Amino acid sequence: PTVIAILNQKGGSGKTTIATNLAHALKRDSYTVLLVDSDPQGSARDWNEASGGNIIPVVGLDRETLAKDLQAISQGYDWIIIDGAPQIAKLSAAAVKAADLVLIPVQPSPYDIWACADLVDIIAARREVTNGKPQAAFVISRAIKNTKLSGEISSALSDYGLPVLKAGTTQRVVYPTTAAEGLTVFSDPGSDAAREINTLKKEVLEVLK
Ligand code: ADP
Ligand code: MG
């Protein structure tokens, strides 16, 4: 399988939202998808319980042996999506080790961007011992609709030397309301929110080609 880790040590950056919605987008393309909850708080597991486990299989792996443990359970899946843990650097490093692609959801605010420094260092350290694996990119999360990213935000992000995906999520109430029911924005596949997640999925597939 291809492993995508959705990481940011800052809580509330949109990891679980992007993990669940991206996983569902891939499943709707007839891929088999496993969602790995590496957050000891268990948000993805709570989401799964709220839906009765009907959308995506979710497994909790919130330990440093994640990369190794994952190998034992990942057979047969096309995609593994790892929902990242806040704060705990060792868990982030474990997820980076397992990943083919790290997506870093970041809200377009300087504090949130500065808070990514440790994670970017973890990724750089991993790439040094692996000849460039994993790939990594920022995903702008919870942007205000119809506002362009300011030059300051763009340049703060580009200082990290990682690409910023063109696709991202905008601030929409449908994300928390669907999550509360254990669902995703694909409850309404024709919605603008579903469209932005599908656009994100397409760009991710493109990046991994
Ligand atoms: P993390 O997993 O990084 O802690 P979450 O995905 O749980 O972040 O998001 C934090 C909160 O923000 C949640 O209540 C979630 O529903 C909400 N949220 C995330 N993305 C969006 C969005 N694009 N629009 C509106 N609310 C969002
Ligand atoms: Mg979360």
Short mmCIF file of N, CA and C in Angstrom, two decimals, residues 27-168:
data_model
loop_
_atom_site.label_atom_id
_atom_site.label_comp_id
_atom_site.label_asym_id
_atom_site.label_seq_id
_atom_site.Cartn_x
_atom_site.Cartn_y
_atom_site.Cartn_z
N LYS A 27 -11.79 5.85 -0.94
CA LYS A 27 -12.68 4.69 -0.94
C LYS A 27 -13.74 4.82 -2.03
N ARG A 28 -14.21 6.04 -2.24
CA ARG A 28 -15.22 6.26 -3.27
C ARG A 28 -14.66 6.01 -4.68
N ASP A 29 -13.36 6.00 -4.80
CA ASP A 29 -12.72 5.61 -6.07
C ASP A 29 -12.47 4.10 -6.14
N SER A 30 -13.11 3.38 -5.23
CA SER A 30 -13.02 1.91 -5.19
C SER A 30 -11.67 1.38 -4.71
N TYR A 31 -10.89 2.22 -4.06
CA TYR A 31 -9.67 1.72 -3.43
C TYR A 31 -10.01 1.13 -2.06
N THR A 32 -9.15 0.23 -1.59
CA THR A 32 -9.29 -0.23 -0.20
C THR A 32 -8.41 0.66 0.68
N VAL A 33 -8.97 1.12 1.77
CA VAL A 33 -8.31 2.13 2.61
C VAL A 33 -8.39 1.72 4.07
N LEU A 34 -7.27 1.83 4.75
CA LEU A 34 -7.24 1.63 6.21
C LEU A 34 -6.83 2.95 6.85
N LEU A 35 -7.58 3.36 7.83
CA LEU A 35 -7.26 4.59 8.57
C LEU A 35 -6.60 4.20 9.89
N VAL A 36 -5.38 4.69 10.10
CA VAL A 36 -4.63 4.37 11.31
C VAL A 36 -4.66 5.58 12.24
N ASP A 37 -5.17 5.37 13.42
CA ASP A 37 -5.26 6.45 14.41
C ASP A 37 -4.02 6.40 15.29
N SER A 38 -3.08 7.33 15.07
CA SER A 38 -1.85 7.32 15.88
C SER A 38 -1.95 8.31 17.03
N ASP A 39 -3.13 8.90 17.20
CA ASP A 39 -3.33 9.89 18.26
C ASP A 39 -3.88 9.18 19.51
N PRO A 40 -3.14 9.24 20.63
CA PRO A 40 -3.64 8.60 21.85
C PRO A 40 -5.02 9.13 22.28
N GLN A 41 -5.37 10.34 21.83
CA GLN A 41 -6.71 10.86 22.14
C GLN A 41 -7.81 10.12 21.38
N GLY A 42 -7.42 9.43 20.32
CA GLY A 42 -8.36 8.53 19.66
C GLY A 42 -9.49 9.19 18.89
N SER A 43 -9.25 10.36 18.31
CA SER A 43 -10.33 11.06 17.60
C SER A 43 -10.87 10.26 16.41
N ALA A 44 -9.98 9.66 15.64
CA ALA A 44 -10.45 8.90 14.48
C ALA A 44 -11.23 7.67 14.93
N ARG A 45 -10.82 7.10 16.05
CA ARG A 45 -11.57 5.95 16.59
C ARG A 45 -12.94 6.41 17.07
N ASP A 46 -13.01 7.58 17.69
CA ASP A 46 -14.32 8.12 18.12
C ASP A 46 -15.21 8.37 16.92
N TRP A 47 -14.60 8.94 15.88
CA TRP A 47 -15.35 9.21 14.64
C TRP A 47 -15.91 7.90 14.08
N ASN A 48 -15.09 6.88 14.07
CA ASN A 48 -15.49 5.59 13.54
C ASN A 48 -16.64 4.98 14.35
N GLU A 49 -16.56 5.15 15.67
CA GLU A 49 -17.63 4.63 16.52
C GLU A 49 -18.93 5.36 16.29
N ALA A 50 -18.82 6.68 16.08
CA ALA A 50 -20.02 7.48 15.86
C ALA A 50 -20.77 7.04 14.61
N SER A 51 -20.03 6.53 13.64
CA SER A 51 -20.70 6.10 12.40
C SER A 51 -21.05 4.61 12.43
N GLY A 52 -20.72 3.93 13.52
CA GLY A 52 -20.95 2.49 13.56
C GLY A 52 -19.94 1.73 12.73
N GLY A 53 -18.81 2.38 12.41
CA GLY A 53 -17.73 1.69 11.69
C GLY A 53 -18.05 1.39 10.24
N ASN A 54 -18.94 2.16 9.65
CA ASN A 54 -19.42 1.80 8.31
C ASN A 54 -18.63 2.39 7.16
N ILE A 55 -17.80 3.39 7.43
CA ILE A 55 -17.20 4.07 6.28
C ILE A 55 -15.82 3.51 5.96
N ILE A 56 -14.93 3.55 6.93
CA ILE A 56 -13.54 3.15 6.72
C ILE A 56 -13.11 2.32 7.94
N PRO A 57 -12.42 1.20 7.76
CA PRO A 57 -11.87 0.53 8.94
C PRO A 57 -10.81 1.41 9.61
N VAL A 58 -10.88 1.48 10.93
CA VAL A 58 -9.94 2.32 11.70
C VAL A 58 -9.25 1.43 12.72
N VAL A 59 -7.93 1.57 12.79
CA VAL A 59 -7.18 0.82 13.79
C VAL A 59 -6.32 1.80 14.59
N GLY A 60 -6.25 1.59 15.89
CA GLY A 60 -5.43 2.45 16.74
C GLY A 60 -4.01 1.92 16.82
N LEU A 61 -3.04 2.75 16.47
CA LEU A 61 -1.62 2.38 16.61
C LEU A 61 -0.87 3.60 17.14
N ASP A 62 -1.03 3.85 18.42
CA ASP A 62 -0.41 5.06 18.97
C ASP A 62 0.84 4.71 19.74
N ARG A 63 1.77 4.07 19.04
CA ARG A 63 3.03 3.71 19.70
C ARG A 63 4.20 3.88 18.73
N GLU A 64 5.39 3.93 19.33
CA GLU A 64 6.57 4.24 18.53
C GLU A 64 6.93 3.14 17.54
N THR A 65 6.37 1.96 17.72
CA THR A 65 6.65 0.86 16.81
C THR A 65 5.69 0.86 15.62
N LEU A 66 5.02 1.99 15.43
CA LEU A 66 4.00 2.11 14.38
C LEU A 66 4.44 1.58 13.02
N ALA A 67 5.63 2.00 12.57
CA ALA A 67 6.06 1.64 11.23
C ALA A 67 6.15 0.12 11.08
N LYS A 68 6.71 -0.53 12.07
CA LYS A 68 6.86 -1.98 12.04
C LYS A 68 5.50 -2.67 12.21
N ASP A 69 4.71 -2.20 13.16
CA ASP A 69 3.40 -2.81 13.43
C ASP A 69 2.49 -2.70 12.21
N LEU A 70 2.65 -1.61 11.49
CA LEU A 70 1.80 -1.38 10.33
C LEU A 70 2.04 -2.44 9.26
N GLN A 71 3.30 -2.84 9.11
CA GLN A 71 3.62 -3.84 8.08
C GLN A 71 2.82 -5.12 8.28
N ALA A 72 2.55 -5.46 9.53
CA ALA A 72 1.86 -6.71 9.82
C ALA A 72 0.37 -6.65 9.48
N ILE A 73 -0.19 -5.45 9.38
CA ILE A 73 -1.65 -5.37 9.19
C ILE A 73 -2.05 -4.68 7.88
N SER A 74 -1.06 -4.26 7.09
CA SER A 74 -1.41 -3.42 5.94
C SER A 74 -1.65 -4.19 4.65
N GLN A 75 -1.38 -5.50 4.66
CA GLN A 75 -1.56 -6.28 3.43
C GLN A 75 -2.99 -6.17 2.93
N GLY A 76 -3.09 -6.05 1.62
CA GLY A 76 -4.43 -6.05 1.02
C GLY A 76 -5.04 -4.67 0.88
N TYR A 77 -4.43 -3.68 1.50
CA TYR A 77 -4.97 -2.32 1.34
C TYR A 77 -4.21 -1.58 0.24
N ASP A 78 -4.94 -0.75 -0.50
CA ASP A 78 -4.29 0.11 -1.48
C ASP A 78 -3.67 1.32 -0.79
N TRP A 79 -4.37 1.83 0.24
CA TRP A 79 -3.95 3.05 0.91
C TRP A 79 -4.01 2.88 2.41
N ILE A 80 -3.01 3.42 3.07
CA ILE A 80 -3.04 3.57 4.53
C ILE A 80 -2.97 5.07 4.81
N ILE A 81 -3.94 5.56 5.56
CA ILE A 81 -3.92 6.97 5.97
C ILE A 81 -3.65 6.99 7.47
N ILE A 82 -2.57 7.66 7.86
CA ILE A 82 -2.26 7.78 9.29
C ILE A 82 -2.71 9.15 9.78
N ASP A 83 -3.61 9.14 10.75
CA ASP A 83 -4.03 10.38 11.39
C ASP A 83 -3.05 10.66 12.53
N GLY A 84 -2.37 11.79 12.45
CA GLY A 84 -1.25 12.07 13.34
C GLY A 84 -1.63 12.50 14.74
N ALA A 85 -0.66 12.39 15.63
CA ALA A 85 -0.85 12.78 17.03
C ALA A 85 -0.29 14.17 17.26
N PRO A 86 -0.92 14.95 18.11
CA PRO A 86 -0.33 16.23 18.45
C PRO A 86 0.84 16.06 19.44
N GLN A 87 1.72 17.03 19.41
CA GLN A 87 2.79 17.17 20.42
C GLN A 87 3.87 16.10 20.46
N ILE A 88 3.47 14.82 20.41
CA ILE A 88 4.43 13.80 20.76
C ILE A 88 5.41 13.55 19.61
N ALA A 89 6.61 14.09 19.75
CA ALA A 89 7.59 14.04 18.66
C ALA A 89 7.93 12.61 18.26
N LYS A 90 7.98 11.71 19.22
CA LYS A 90 8.36 10.32 18.90
C LYS A 90 7.31 9.64 18.03
N LEU A 91 6.05 9.97 18.27
CA LEU A 91 4.99 9.39 17.44
C LEU A 91 5.02 9.99 16.03
N SER A 92 5.34 11.28 15.95
CA SER A 92 5.46 11.90 14.63
C SER A 92 6.60 11.26 13.85
N ALA A 93 7.71 11.04 14.52
CA ALA A 93 8.86 10.42 13.86
C ALA A 93 8.51 9.01 13.39
N ALA A 94 7.74 8.29 14.20
CA ALA A 94 7.34 6.93 13.81
C ALA A 94 6.45 6.97 12.58
N ALA A 95 5.55 7.94 12.51
CA ALA A 95 4.66 8.05 11.35
C ALA A 95 5.44 8.48 10.10
N VAL A 96 6.41 9.37 10.28
CA VAL A 96 7.25 9.81 9.15
C VAL A 96 8.00 8.60 8.57
N LYS A 97 8.45 7.75 9.46
CA LYS A 97 9.18 6.55 9.05
C LYS A 97 8.30 5.62 8.22
N ALA A 98 7.03 5.56 8.55
CA ALA A 98 6.12 4.65 7.85
C ALA A 98 5.63 5.22 6.52
N ALA A 99 5.79 6.54 6.33
CA ALA A 99 5.06 7.22 5.26
C ALA A 99 5.79 7.25 3.92
N ASP A 100 5.00 7.20 2.84
CA ASP A 100 5.49 7.54 1.51
C ASP A 100 5.31 9.03 1.26
N LEU A 101 4.24 9.57 1.83
CA LEU A 101 3.93 11.00 1.68
C LEU A 101 3.45 11.53 3.02
N VAL A 102 4.03 12.65 3.45
CA VAL A 102 3.53 13.34 4.64
C VAL A 102 2.78 14.58 4.19
N LEU A 103 1.53 14.69 4.60
CA LEU A 103 0.78 15.92 4.37
C LEU A 103 0.73 16.68 5.69
N ILE A 104 1.03 17.97 5.63
CA ILE A 104 1.05 18.80 6.83
C ILE A 104 -0.05 19.84 6.73
N PRO A 105 -1.22 19.57 7.34
CA PRO A 105 -2.27 20.57 7.30
C PRO A 105 -1.86 21.76 8.17
N VAL A 106 -2.01 22.94 7.63
CA VAL A 106 -1.61 24.11 8.41
C VAL A 106 -2.60 25.24 8.17
N GLN A 107 -3.05 25.85 9.25
CA GLN A 107 -3.93 26.99 9.11
C GLN A 107 -3.08 28.19 8.68
N PRO A 108 -3.68 29.04 7.86
CA PRO A 108 -2.89 30.15 7.30
C PRO A 108 -2.65 31.26 8.32
N SER A 109 -1.92 30.93 9.36
CA SER A 109 -1.56 31.94 10.37
C SER A 109 -0.09 31.75 10.72
N PRO A 110 0.61 32.85 10.98
CA PRO A 110 2.05 32.72 11.23
C PRO A 110 2.38 31.81 12.41
N TYR A 111 1.58 31.85 13.47
CA TYR A 111 1.88 31.01 14.64
C TYR A 111 1.82 29.54 14.27
N ASP A 112 0.82 29.22 13.46
CA ASP A 112 0.66 27.82 13.05
C ASP A 112 1.79 27.39 12.14
N ILE A 113 2.23 28.29 11.30
CA ILE A 113 3.33 27.97 10.38
C ILE A 113 4.63 27.79 11.15
N TRP A 114 4.89 28.70 12.09
CA TRP A 114 6.12 28.58 12.89
C TRP A 114 6.13 27.28 13.69
N ALA A 115 4.96 26.85 14.11
CA ALA A 115 4.88 25.64 14.94
C ALA A 115 5.22 24.36 14.17
N CYS A 116 5.38 24.46 12.85
CA CYS A 116 5.73 23.27 12.05
C CYS A 116 7.22 22.98 12.02
N ALA A 117 8.03 23.85 12.62
CA ALA A 117 9.48 23.73 12.45
C ALA A 117 10.02 22.37 12.90
N ASP A 118 9.55 21.89 14.05
CA ASP A 118 10.05 20.61 14.56
C ASP A 118 9.72 19.47 13.61
N LEU A 119 8.49 19.49 13.11
CA LEU A 119 8.07 18.41 12.20
C LEU A 119 8.89 18.43 10.91
N VAL A 120 9.13 19.63 10.39
CA VAL A 120 9.93 19.74 9.16
C VAL A 120 11.34 19.20 9.42
N ASP A 121 11.87 19.44 10.61
CA ASP A 121 13.19 18.89 10.97
C ASP A 121 13.16 17.35 11.02
N ILE A 122 12.10 16.81 11.59
CA ILE A 122 11.96 15.35 11.67
C ILE A 122 11.94 14.75 10.27
N ILE A 123 11.20 15.40 9.37
CA ILE A 123 11.11 14.90 7.99
C ILE A 123 12.47 14.99 7.30
N ALA A 124 13.15 16.12 7.50
CA ALA A 124 14.47 16.30 6.87
C ALA A 124 15.46 15.25 7.37
N ALA A 125 15.41 14.96 8.67
CA ALA A 125 16.33 13.97 9.24
C ALA A 125 16.06 12.59 8.64
N ARG A 126 14.79 12.28 8.47
CA ARG A 126 14.43 10.98 7.89
C ARG A 126 14.90 10.89 6.43
N ARG A 127 14.71 11.99 5.70
CA ARG A 127 15.10 11.98 4.29
C ARG A 127 16.59 11.78 4.12
N GLU A 128 17.36 12.26 5.08
CA GLU A 128 18.80 12.12 4.98
C GLU A 128 19.25 10.67 5.01
N VAL A 129 18.54 9.86 5.79
CA VAL A 129 18.95 8.44 5.88
C VAL A 129 18.25 7.56 4.85
N THR A 130 17.33 8.12 4.08
CA THR A 130 16.57 7.28 3.14
C THR A 130 16.70 7.74 1.69
N ASN A 131 17.56 8.69 1.43
CA ASN A 131 17.62 9.24 0.07
C ASN A 131 16.31 9.85 -0.38
N GLY A 132 15.71 10.64 0.48
CA GLY A 132 14.59 11.47 0.02
C GLY A 132 13.19 10.97 0.32
N LYS A 133 13.03 9.86 0.99
CA LYS A 133 11.70 9.40 1.38
C LYS A 133 11.43 9.85 2.82
N PRO A 134 10.27 10.29 3.20
CA PRO A 134 9.06 10.44 2.40
C PRO A 134 9.00 11.77 1.66
N GLN A 135 8.13 11.80 0.65
CA GLN A 135 7.72 13.09 0.10
C GLN A 135 6.94 13.84 1.16
N ALA A 136 6.86 15.16 1.04
CA ALA A 136 6.10 15.92 2.03
C ALA A 136 5.57 17.19 1.38
N ALA A 137 4.40 17.64 1.84
CA ALA A 137 3.83 18.88 1.34
C ALA A 137 2.89 19.48 2.38
N PHE A 138 2.81 20.79 2.38
CA PHE A 138 1.83 21.48 3.22
C PHE A 138 0.46 21.48 2.53
N VAL A 139 -0.58 21.43 3.34
CA VAL A 139 -1.95 21.58 2.84
C VAL A 139 -2.59 22.71 3.66
N ILE A 140 -3.01 23.75 2.99
CA ILE A 140 -3.66 24.85 3.71
C ILE A 140 -5.03 24.38 4.19
N SER A 141 -5.24 24.55 5.48
CA SER A 141 -6.43 24.01 6.14
C SER A 141 -7.24 25.17 6.70
N ARG A 142 -8.55 25.09 6.52
CA ARG A 142 -9.46 26.06 7.15
C ARG A 142 -9.23 27.49 6.67
N ALA A 143 -8.90 27.62 5.40
CA ALA A 143 -8.71 28.97 4.85
C ALA A 143 -10.06 29.67 4.75
N ILE A 144 -10.04 30.98 4.85
CA ILE A 144 -11.27 31.75 4.63
C ILE A 144 -11.50 31.82 3.12
N LYS A 145 -12.71 31.48 2.72
CA LYS A 145 -13.04 31.45 1.28
C LYS A 145 -12.76 32.78 0.60
N ASN A 146 -12.33 32.67 -0.65
CA ASN A 146 -12.13 33.85 -1.49
C ASN A 146 -11.09 34.83 -0.98
N THR A 147 -10.22 34.36 -0.10
CA THR A 147 -9.11 35.24 0.28
C THR A 147 -7.81 34.60 -0.22
N LYS A 148 -7.01 35.41 -0.82
CA LYS A 148 -5.72 34.91 -1.29
C LYS A 148 -4.78 34.79 -0.10
N LEU A 149 -3.91 33.80 -0.14
CA LEU A 149 -2.88 33.72 0.90
C LEU A 149 -2.02 34.98 0.82
N SER A 150 -1.74 35.59 1.94
CA SER A 150 -0.91 36.79 1.91
C SER A 150 0.52 36.40 1.54
N GLY A 151 1.25 37.37 1.05
CA GLY A 151 2.65 37.14 0.71
C GLY A 151 3.45 36.67 1.90
N GLU A 152 3.11 37.19 3.09
CA GLU A 152 3.84 36.81 4.32
C GLU A 152 3.64 35.33 4.61
N ILE A 153 2.39 34.88 4.47
CA ILE A 153 2.09 33.47 4.75
C ILE A 153 2.81 32.58 3.74
N SER A 154 2.70 32.95 2.47
CA SER A 154 3.35 32.13 1.43
C SER A 154 4.85 32.07 1.64
N SER A 155 5.46 33.19 2.00
CA SER A 155 6.91 33.16 2.11
C SER A 155 7.34 32.46 3.40
N ALA A 156 6.53 32.58 4.46
CA ALA A 156 6.85 31.82 5.69
C ALA A 156 6.83 30.33 5.39
N LEU A 157 5.86 29.89 4.59
CA LEU A 157 5.79 28.47 4.24
C LEU A 157 6.94 28.06 3.34
N SER A 158 7.27 28.91 2.37
CA SER A 158 8.30 28.49 1.41
C SER A 158 9.68 28.46 2.05
N ASP A 159 9.85 29.17 3.19
CA ASP A 159 11.11 29.09 3.92
C ASP A 159 11.45 27.66 4.33
N TYR A 160 10.43 26.82 4.48
CA TYR A 160 10.67 25.44 4.89
C TYR A 160 11.18 24.56 3.75
N GLY A 161 11.07 25.06 2.52
CA GLY A 161 11.58 24.28 1.40
C GLY A 161 10.72 23.08 1.02
N LEU A 162 9.48 23.07 1.45
CA LEU A 162 8.55 22.00 1.05
C LEU A 162 7.45 22.61 0.19
N PRO A 163 6.91 21.84 -0.76
CA PRO A 163 5.84 22.40 -1.59
C PRO A 163 4.56 22.63 -0.79
N VAL A 164 3.74 23.53 -1.29
CA VAL A 164 2.41 23.77 -0.72
C VAL A 164 1.41 23.32 -1.78
N LEU A 165 0.54 22.39 -1.43
CA LEU A 165 -0.45 21.94 -2.42
C LEU A 165 -1.37 23.10 -2.80
N LYS A 166 -1.82 23.06 -4.06
CA LYS A 166 -2.79 24.07 -4.51
C LYS A 166 -4.14 23.82 -3.84
N ALA A 167 -4.47 22.56 -3.64
CA ALA A 167 -5.73 22.20 -3.00
C ALA A 167 -5.61 22.30 -1.49
N GLY A 168 -6.74 22.55 -0.84
CA GLY A 168 -6.76 22.61 0.61
C GLY A 168 -8.21 22.66 1.06
#
